[in-house]
mmCIF file with all atom_site columns, C-alpha atoms in Angstrom:
data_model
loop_
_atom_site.group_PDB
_atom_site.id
_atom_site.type_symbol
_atom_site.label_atom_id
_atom_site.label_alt_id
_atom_site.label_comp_id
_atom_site.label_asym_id
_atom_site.label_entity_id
_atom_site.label_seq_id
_atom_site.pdbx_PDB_ins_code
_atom_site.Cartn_x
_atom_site.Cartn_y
_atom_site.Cartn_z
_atom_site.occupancy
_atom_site.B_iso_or_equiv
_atom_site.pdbx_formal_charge
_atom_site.auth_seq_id
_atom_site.auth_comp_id
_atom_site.auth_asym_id
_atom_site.auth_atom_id
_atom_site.pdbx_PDB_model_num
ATOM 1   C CA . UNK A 1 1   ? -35.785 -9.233  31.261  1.00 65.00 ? 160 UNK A CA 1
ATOM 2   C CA . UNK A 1 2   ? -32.796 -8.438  33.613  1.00 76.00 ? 161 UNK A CA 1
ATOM 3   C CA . UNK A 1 3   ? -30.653 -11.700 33.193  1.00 73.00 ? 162 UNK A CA 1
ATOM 4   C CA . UNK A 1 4   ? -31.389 -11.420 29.512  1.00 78.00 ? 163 UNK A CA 1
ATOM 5   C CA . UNK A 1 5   ? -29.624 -8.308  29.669  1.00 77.00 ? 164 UNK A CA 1
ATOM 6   C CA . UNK A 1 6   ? -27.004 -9.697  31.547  1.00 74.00 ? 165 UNK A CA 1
ATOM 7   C CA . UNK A 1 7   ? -26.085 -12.312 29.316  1.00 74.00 ? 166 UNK A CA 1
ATOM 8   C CA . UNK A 1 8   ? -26.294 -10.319 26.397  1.00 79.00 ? 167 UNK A CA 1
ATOM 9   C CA . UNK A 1 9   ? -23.947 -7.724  28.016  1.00 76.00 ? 168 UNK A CA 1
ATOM 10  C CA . UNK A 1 10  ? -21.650 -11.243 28.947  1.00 69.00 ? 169 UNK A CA 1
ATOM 11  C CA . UNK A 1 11  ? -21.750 -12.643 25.762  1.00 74.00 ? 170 UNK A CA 1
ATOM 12  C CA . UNK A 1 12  ? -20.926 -9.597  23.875  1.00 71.00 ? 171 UNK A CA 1
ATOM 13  C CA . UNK A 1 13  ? -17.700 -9.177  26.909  1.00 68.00 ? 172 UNK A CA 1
ATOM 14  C CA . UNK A 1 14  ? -16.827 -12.616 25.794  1.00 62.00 ? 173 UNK A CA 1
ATOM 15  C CA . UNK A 1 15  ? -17.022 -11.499 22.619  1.00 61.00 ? 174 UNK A CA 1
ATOM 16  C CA . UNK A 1 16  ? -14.603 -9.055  22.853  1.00 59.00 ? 175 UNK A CA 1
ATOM 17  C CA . UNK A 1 17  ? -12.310 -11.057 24.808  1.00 54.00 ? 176 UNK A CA 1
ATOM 18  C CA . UNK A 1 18  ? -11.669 -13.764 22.100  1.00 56.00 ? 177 UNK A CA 1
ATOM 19  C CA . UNK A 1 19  ? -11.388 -11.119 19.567  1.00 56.00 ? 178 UNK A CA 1
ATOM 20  C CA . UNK A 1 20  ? -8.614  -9.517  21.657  1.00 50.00 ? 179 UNK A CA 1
ATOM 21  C CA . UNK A 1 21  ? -6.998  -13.138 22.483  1.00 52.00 ? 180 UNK A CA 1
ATOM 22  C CA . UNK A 1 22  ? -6.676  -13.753 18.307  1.00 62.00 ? 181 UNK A CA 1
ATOM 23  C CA . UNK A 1 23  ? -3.463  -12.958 16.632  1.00 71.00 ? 182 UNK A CA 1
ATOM 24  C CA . UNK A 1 24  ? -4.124  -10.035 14.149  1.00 83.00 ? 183 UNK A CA 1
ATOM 25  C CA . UNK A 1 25  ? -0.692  -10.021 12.569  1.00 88.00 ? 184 UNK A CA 1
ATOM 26  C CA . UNK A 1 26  ? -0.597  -10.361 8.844   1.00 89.00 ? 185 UNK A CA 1
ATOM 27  C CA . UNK A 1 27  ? 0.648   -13.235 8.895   1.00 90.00 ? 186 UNK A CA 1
ATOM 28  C CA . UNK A 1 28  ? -1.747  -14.889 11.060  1.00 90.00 ? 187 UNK A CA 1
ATOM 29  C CA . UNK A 1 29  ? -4.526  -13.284 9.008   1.00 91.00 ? 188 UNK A CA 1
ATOM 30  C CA . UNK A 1 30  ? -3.146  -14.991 5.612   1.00 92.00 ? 189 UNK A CA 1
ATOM 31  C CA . UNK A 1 31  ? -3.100  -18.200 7.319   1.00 91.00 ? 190 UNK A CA 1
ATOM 32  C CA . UNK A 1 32  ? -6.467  -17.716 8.291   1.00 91.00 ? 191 UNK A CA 1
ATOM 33  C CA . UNK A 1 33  ? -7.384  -16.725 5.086   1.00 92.00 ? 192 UNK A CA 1
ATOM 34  C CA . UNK A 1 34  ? -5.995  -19.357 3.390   1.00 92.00 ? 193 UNK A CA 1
ATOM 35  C CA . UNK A 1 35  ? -8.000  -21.785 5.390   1.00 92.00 ? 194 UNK A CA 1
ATOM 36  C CA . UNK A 1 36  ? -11.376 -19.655 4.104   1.00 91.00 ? 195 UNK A CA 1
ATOM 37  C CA . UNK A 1 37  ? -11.722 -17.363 6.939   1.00 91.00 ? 196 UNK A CA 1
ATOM 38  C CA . UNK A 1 38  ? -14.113 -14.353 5.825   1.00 91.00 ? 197 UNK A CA 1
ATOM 39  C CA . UNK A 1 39  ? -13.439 -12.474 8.741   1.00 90.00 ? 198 UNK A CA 1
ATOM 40  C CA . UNK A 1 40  ? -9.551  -11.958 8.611   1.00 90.00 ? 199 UNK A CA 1
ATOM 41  C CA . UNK A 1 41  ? -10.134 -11.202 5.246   1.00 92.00 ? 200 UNK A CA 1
ATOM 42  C CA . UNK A 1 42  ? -12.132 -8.259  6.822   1.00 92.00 ? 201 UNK A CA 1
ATOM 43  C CA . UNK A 1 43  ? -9.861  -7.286  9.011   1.00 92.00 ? 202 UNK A CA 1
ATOM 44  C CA . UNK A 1 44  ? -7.098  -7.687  5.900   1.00 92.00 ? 203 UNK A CA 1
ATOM 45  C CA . UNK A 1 45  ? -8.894  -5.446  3.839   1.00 93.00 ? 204 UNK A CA 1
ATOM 46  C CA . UNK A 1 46  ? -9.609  -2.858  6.590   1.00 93.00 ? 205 UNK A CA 1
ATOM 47  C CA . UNK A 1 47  ? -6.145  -2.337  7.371   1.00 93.00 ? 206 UNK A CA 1
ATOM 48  C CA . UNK A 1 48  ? -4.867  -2.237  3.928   1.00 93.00 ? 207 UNK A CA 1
ATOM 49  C CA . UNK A 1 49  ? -6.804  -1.378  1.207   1.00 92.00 ? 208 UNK A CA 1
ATOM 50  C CA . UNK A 1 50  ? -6.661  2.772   1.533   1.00 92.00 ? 209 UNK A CA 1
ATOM 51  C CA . UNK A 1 51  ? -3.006  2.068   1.281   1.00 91.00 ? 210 UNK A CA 1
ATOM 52  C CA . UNK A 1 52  ? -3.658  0.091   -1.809  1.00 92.00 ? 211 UNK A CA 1
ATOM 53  C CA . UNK A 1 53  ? -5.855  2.754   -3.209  1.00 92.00 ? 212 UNK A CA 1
ATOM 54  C CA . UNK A 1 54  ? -3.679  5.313   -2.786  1.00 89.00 ? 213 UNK A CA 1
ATOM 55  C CA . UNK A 1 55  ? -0.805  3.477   -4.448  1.00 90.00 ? 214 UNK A CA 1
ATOM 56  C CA . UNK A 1 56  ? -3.158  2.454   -7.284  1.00 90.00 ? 215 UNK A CA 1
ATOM 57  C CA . UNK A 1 57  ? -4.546  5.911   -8.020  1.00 88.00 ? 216 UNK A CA 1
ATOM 58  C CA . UNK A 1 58  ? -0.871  7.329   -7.984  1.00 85.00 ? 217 UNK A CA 1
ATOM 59  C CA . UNK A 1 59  ? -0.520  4.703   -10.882 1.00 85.00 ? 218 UNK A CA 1
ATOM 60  C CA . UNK A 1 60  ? -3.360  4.621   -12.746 1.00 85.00 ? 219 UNK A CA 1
ATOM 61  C CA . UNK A 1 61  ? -4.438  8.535   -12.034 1.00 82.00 ? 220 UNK A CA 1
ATOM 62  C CA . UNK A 1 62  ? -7.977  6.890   -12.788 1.00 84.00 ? 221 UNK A CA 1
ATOM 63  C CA . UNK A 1 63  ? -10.063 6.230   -9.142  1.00 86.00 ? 222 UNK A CA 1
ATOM 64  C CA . UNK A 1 64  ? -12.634 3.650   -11.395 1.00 87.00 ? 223 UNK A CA 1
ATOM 65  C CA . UNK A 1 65  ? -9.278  1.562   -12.327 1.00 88.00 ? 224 UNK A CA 1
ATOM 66  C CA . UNK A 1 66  ? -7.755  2.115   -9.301  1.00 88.00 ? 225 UNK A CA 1
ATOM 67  C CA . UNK A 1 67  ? -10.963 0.730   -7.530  1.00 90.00 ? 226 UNK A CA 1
ATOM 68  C CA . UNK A 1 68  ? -10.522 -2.148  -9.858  1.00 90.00 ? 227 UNK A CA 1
ATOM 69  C CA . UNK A 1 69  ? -7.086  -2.812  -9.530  1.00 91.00 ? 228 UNK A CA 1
ATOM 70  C CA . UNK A 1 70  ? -7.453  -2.954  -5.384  1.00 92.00 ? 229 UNK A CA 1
ATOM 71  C CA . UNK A 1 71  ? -10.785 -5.565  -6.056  1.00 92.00 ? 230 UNK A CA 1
ATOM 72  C CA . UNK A 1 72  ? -8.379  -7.733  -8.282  1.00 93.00 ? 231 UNK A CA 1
ATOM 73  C CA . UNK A 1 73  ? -5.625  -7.344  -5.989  1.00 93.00 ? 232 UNK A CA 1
ATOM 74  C CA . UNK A 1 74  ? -7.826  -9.238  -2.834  1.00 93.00 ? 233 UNK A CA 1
ATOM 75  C CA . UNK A 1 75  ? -9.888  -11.597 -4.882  1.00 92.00 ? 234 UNK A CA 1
ATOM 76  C CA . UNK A 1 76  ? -5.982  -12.340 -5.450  1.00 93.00 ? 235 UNK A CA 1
ATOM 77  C CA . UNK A 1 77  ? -4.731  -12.487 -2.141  1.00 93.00 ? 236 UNK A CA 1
ATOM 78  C CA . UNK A 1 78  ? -8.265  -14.297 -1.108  1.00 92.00 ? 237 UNK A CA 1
ATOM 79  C CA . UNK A 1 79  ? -7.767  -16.705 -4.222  1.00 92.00 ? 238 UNK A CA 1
ATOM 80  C CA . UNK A 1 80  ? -4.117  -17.195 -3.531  1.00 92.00 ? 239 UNK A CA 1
ATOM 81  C CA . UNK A 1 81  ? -3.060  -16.994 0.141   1.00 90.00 ? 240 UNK A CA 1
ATOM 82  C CA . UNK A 1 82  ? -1.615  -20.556 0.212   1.00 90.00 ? 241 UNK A CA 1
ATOM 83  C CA . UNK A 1 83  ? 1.269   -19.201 -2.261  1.00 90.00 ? 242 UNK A CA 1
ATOM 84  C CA . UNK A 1 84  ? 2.699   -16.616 0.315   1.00 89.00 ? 243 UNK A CA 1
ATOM 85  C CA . UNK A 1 85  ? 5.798   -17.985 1.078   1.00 84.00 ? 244 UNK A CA 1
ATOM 86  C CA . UNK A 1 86  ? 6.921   -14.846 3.865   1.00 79.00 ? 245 UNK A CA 1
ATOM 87  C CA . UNK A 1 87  ? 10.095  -13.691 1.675   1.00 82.00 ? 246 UNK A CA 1
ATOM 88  C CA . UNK A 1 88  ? 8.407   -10.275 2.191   1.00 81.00 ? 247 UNK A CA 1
ATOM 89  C CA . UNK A 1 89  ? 6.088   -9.096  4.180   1.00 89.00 ? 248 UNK A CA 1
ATOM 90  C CA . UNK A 1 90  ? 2.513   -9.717  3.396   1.00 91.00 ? 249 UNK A CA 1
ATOM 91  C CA . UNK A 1 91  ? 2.396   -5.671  2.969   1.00 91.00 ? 250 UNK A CA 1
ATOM 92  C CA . UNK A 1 92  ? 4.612   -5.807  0.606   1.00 90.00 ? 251 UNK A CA 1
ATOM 93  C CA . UNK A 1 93  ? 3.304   -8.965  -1.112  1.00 92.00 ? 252 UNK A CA 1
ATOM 94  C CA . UNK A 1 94  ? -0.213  -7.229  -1.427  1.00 93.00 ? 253 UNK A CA 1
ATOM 95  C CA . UNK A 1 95  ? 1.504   -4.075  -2.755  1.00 92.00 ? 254 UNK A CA 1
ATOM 96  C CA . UNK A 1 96  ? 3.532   -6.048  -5.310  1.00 91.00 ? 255 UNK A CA 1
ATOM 97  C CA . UNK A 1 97  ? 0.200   -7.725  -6.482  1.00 93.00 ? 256 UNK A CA 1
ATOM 98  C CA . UNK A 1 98  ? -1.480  -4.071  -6.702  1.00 92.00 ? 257 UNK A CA 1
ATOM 99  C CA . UNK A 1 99  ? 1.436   -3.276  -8.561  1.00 91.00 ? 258 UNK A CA 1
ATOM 100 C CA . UNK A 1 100 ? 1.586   -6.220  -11.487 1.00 91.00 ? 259 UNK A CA 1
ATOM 101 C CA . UNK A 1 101 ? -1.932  -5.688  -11.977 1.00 91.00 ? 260 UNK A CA 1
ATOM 102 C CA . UNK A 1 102 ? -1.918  -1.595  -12.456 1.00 89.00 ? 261 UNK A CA 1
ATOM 103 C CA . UNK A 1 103 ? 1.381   -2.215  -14.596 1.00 87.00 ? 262 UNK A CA 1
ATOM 104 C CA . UNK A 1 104 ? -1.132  -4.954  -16.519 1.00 88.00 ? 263 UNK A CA 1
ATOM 105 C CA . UNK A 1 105 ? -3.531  -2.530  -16.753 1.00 86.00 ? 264 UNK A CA 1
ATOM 106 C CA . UNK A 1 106 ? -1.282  0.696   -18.509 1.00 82.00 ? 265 UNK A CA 1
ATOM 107 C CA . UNK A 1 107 ? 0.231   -1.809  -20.514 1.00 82.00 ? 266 UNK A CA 1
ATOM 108 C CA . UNK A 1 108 ? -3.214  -2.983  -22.206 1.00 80.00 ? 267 UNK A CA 1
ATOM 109 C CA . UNK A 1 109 ? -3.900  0.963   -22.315 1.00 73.00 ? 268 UNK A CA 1
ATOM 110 C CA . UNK A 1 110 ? -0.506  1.273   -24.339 1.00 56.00 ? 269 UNK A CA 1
ATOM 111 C CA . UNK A 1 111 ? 1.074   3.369   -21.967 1.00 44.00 ? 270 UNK A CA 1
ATOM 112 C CA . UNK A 1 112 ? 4.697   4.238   -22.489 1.00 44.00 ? 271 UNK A CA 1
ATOM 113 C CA . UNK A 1 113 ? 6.657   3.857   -19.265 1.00 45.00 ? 272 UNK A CA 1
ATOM 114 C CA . UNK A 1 114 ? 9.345   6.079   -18.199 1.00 47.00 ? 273 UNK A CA 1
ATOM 115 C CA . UNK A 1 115 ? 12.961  4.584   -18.399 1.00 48.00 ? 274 UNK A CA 1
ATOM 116 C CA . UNK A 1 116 ? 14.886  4.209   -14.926 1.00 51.00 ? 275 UNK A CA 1
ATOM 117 C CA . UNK A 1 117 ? 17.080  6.881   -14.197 1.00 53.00 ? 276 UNK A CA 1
ATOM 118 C CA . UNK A 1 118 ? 21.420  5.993   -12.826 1.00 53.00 ? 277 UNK A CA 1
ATOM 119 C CA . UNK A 1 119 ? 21.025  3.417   -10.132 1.00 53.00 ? 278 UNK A CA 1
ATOM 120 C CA . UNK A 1 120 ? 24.200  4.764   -8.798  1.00 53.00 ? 279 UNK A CA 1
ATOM 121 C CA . UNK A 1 121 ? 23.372  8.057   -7.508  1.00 55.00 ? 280 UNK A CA 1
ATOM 122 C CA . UNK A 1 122 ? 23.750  8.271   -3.590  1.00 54.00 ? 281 UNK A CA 1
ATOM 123 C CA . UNK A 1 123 ? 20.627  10.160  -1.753  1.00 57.00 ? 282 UNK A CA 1
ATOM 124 C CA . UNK A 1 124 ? 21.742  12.484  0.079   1.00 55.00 ? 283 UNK A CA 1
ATOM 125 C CA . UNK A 1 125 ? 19.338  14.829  0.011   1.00 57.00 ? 284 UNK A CA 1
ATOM 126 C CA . UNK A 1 126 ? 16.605  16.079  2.545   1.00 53.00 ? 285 UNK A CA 1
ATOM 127 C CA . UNK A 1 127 ? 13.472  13.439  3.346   1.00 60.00 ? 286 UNK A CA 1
ATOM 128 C CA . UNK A 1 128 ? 10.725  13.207  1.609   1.00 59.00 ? 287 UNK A CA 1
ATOM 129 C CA . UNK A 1 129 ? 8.651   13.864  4.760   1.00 59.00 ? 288 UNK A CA 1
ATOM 130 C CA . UNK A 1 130 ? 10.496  17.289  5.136   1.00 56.00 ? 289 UNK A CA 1
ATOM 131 C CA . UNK A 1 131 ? 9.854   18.647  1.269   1.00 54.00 ? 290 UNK A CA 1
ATOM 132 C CA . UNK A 1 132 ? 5.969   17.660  1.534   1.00 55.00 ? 291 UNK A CA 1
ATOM 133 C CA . UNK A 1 133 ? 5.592   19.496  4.954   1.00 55.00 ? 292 UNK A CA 1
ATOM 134 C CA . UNK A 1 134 ? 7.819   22.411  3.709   1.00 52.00 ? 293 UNK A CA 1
ATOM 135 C CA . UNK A 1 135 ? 4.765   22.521  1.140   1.00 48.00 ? 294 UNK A CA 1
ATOM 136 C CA . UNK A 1 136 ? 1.439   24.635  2.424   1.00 55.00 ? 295 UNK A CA 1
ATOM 137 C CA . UNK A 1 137 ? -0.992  23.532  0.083   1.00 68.00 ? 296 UNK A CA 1
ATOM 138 C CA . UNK A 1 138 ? -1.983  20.133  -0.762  1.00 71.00 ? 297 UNK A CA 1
ATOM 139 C CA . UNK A 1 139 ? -3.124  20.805  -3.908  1.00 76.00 ? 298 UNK A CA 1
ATOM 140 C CA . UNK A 1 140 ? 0.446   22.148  -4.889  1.00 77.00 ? 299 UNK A CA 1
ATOM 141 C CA . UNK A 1 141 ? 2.170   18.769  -3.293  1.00 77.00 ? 300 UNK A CA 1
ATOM 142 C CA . UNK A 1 142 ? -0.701  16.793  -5.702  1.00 80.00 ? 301 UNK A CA 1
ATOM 143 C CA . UNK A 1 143 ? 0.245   18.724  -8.943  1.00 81.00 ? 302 UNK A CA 1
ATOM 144 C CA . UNK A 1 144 ? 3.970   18.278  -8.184  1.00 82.00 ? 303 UNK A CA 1
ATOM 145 C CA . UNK A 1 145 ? 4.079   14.430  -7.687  1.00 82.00 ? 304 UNK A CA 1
ATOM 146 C CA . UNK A 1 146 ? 1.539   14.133  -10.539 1.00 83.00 ? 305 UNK A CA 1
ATOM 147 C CA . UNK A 1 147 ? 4.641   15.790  -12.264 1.00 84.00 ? 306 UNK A CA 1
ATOM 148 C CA . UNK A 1 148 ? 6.885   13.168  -11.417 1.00 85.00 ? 307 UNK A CA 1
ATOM 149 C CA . UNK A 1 149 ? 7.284   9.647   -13.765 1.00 87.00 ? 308 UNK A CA 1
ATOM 150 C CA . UNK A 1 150 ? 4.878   6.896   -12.002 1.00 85.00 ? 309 UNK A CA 1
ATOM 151 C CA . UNK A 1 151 ? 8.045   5.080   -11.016 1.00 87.00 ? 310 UNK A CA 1
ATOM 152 C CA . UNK A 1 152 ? 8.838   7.831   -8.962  1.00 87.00 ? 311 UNK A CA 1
ATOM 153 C CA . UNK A 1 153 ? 5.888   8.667   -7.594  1.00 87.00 ? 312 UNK A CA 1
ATOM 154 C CA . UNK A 1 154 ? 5.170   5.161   -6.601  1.00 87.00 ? 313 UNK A CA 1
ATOM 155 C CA . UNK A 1 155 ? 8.917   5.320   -4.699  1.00 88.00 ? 314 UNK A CA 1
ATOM 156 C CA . UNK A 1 156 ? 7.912   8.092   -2.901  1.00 85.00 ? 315 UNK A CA 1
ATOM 157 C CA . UNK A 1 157 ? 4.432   7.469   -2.218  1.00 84.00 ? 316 UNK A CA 1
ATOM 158 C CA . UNK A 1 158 ? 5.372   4.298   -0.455  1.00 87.00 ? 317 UNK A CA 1
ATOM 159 C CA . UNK A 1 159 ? 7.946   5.658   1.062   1.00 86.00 ? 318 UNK A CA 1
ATOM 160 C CA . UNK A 1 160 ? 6.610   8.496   2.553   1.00 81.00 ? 319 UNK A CA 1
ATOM 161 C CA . UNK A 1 161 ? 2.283   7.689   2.729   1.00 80.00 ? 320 UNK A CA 1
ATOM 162 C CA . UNK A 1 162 ? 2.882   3.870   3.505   1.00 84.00 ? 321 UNK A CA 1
ATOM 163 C CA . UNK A 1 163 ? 6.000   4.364   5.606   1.00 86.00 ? 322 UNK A CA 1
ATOM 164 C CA . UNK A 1 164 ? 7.654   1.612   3.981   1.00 87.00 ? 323 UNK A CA 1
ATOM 165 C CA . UNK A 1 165 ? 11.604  0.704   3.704   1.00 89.00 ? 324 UNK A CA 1
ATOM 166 C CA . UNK A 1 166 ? 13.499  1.096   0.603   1.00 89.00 ? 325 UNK A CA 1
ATOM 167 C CA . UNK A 1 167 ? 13.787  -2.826  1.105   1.00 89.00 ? 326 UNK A CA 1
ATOM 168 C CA . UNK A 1 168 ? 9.568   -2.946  0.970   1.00 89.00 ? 327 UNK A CA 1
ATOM 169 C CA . UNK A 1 169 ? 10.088  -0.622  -1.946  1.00 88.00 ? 328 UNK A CA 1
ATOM 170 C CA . UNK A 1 170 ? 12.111  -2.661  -3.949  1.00 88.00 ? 329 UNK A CA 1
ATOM 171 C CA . UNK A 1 171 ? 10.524  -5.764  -3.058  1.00 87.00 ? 330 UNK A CA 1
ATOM 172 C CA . UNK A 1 172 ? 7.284   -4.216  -3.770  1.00 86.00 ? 331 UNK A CA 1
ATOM 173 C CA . UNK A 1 173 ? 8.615   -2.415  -7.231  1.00 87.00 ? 332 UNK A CA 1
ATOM 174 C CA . UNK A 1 174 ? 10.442  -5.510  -7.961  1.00 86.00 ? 333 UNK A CA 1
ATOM 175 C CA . UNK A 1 175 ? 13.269  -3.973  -8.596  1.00 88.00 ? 334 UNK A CA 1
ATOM 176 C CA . UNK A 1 176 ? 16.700  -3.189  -6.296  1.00 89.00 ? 335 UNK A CA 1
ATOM 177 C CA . UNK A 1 177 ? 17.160  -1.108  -3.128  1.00 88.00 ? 336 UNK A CA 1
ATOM 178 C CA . UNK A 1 178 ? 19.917  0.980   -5.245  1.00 88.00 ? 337 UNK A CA 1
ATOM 179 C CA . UNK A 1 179 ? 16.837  1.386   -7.902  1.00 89.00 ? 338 UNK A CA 1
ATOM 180 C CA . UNK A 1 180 ? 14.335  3.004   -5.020  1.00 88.00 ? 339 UNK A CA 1
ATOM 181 C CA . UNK A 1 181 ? 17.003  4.931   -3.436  1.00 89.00 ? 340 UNK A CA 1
ATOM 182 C CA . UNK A 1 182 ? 18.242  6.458   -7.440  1.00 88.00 ? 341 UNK A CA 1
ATOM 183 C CA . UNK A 1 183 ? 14.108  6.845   -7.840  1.00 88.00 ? 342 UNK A CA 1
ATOM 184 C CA . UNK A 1 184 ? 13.561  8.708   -4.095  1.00 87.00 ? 343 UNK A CA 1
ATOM 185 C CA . UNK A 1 185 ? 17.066  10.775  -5.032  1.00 87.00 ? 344 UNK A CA 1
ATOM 186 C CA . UNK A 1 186 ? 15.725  12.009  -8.720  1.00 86.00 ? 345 UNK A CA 1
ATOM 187 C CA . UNK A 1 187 ? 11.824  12.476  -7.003  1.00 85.00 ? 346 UNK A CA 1
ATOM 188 C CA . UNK A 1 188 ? 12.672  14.674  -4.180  1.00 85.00 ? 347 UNK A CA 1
ATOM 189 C CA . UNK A 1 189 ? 14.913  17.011  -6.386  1.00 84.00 ? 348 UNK A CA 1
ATOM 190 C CA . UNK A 1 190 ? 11.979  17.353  -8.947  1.00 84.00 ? 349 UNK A CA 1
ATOM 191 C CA . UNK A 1 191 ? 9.376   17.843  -5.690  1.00 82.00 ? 350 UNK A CA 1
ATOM 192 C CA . UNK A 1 192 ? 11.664  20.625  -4.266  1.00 81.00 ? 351 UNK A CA 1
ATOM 193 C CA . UNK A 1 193 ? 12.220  22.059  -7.890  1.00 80.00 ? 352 UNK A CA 1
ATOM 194 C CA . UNK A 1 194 ? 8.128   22.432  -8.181  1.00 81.00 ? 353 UNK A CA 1
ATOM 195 C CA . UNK A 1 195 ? 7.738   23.364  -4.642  1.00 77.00 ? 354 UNK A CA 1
ATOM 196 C CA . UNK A 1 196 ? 9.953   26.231  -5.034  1.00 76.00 ? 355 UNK A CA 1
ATOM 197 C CA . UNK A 1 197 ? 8.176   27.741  -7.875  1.00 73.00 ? 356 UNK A CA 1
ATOM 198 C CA . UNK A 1 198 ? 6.522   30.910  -6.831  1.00 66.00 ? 357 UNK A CA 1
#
């Protein structure tokens, strides 16, 4: 009974060991995944998909669609991991998928959607980071960005819940840096306009 402890405790050490040996970077995983490994996918999906939920239910304001839109957005990257080509990151791959398939979905809803606001507008303005902490209540921060267009709130969602750069942005928006930065400019004068408010 002893050594079968034993080699259960070794084997599960071993275990361990491999799993801490295996490159867990993105890009390894899509490899990985592309040659039908379930378990990267795991680990994939783990790591990413309350980012992708997030930035779907900031789109879609529906959690069912949202839930849908993140499914689609795997089976995709599952489906179709042979086509990354590492322009981007995969981050910002799986985000632009996310993205094409929300826009898919407001589209088939007949959704109008906002037009851009002047791409040449500098931000100069405070961070995003300090305007939502300056905030006290969360529920105030939620009704304000629900008050912003869904371009804008995706710009500063991924900007300041996914910590990405206004390069990911853009790549991820498929649109221009100067496009994020005149969306982040226009979002955080609107957020400290509502935050204001007594």
């Amino acid at each position: 009974m002893q050594l079968r402890k034993k080699l259960k405790a070794l084997k599960k050490r071993l275990v361990r060991m491999i799993r801490e040996n295996v490159d867990n970077s993105d890009d390894a995983l899509i490899r990985r995944i592309e040659r039908g490994d379930k378990a990267a996918m795991r680990v994939l999906y783990e790591r990413h998909s309350n980012g992708l939920t997030a930035f779907a239910r900031n789109r879609l304001k529906d959690p069912f669609e949202a839930a849908d839109v993140v499914q689609e957005t795997f089976l995709e990257v599952w489906t179709k991991a042979s086509t990354f080509e590492a322009r981007a990151s995969v981050r910002s791959w799986m985000f632009s998928i996310a993205r094409n398939k929300a826009v898919d979905r407001i589209r088939k809803s007949a959704k109008v959607i906002a037009s851009e606001p002047d791409e040449t507008i500098v931000d100069d303005g405070p961070a995003v980071e300090t305007i939502v902490s300056n905030a006290q209540d969360a529920e105030r921060v939620q009704h304000c960005l629900s008050e912003l267009s869904d371009a804008q709130r995706a710009a500063v969602t991924l900007s300041f819940f996914e910590e990405m750069t206004y390069r990911e942005i853009a790549e991820t928006e498929s649109v221009s840096e100067s496009t994020v930065k005149s969306r982040i400019h226009y979002a955080k004068k609107l957020l400290m306009h509502c935050l204001s408010k007594p």
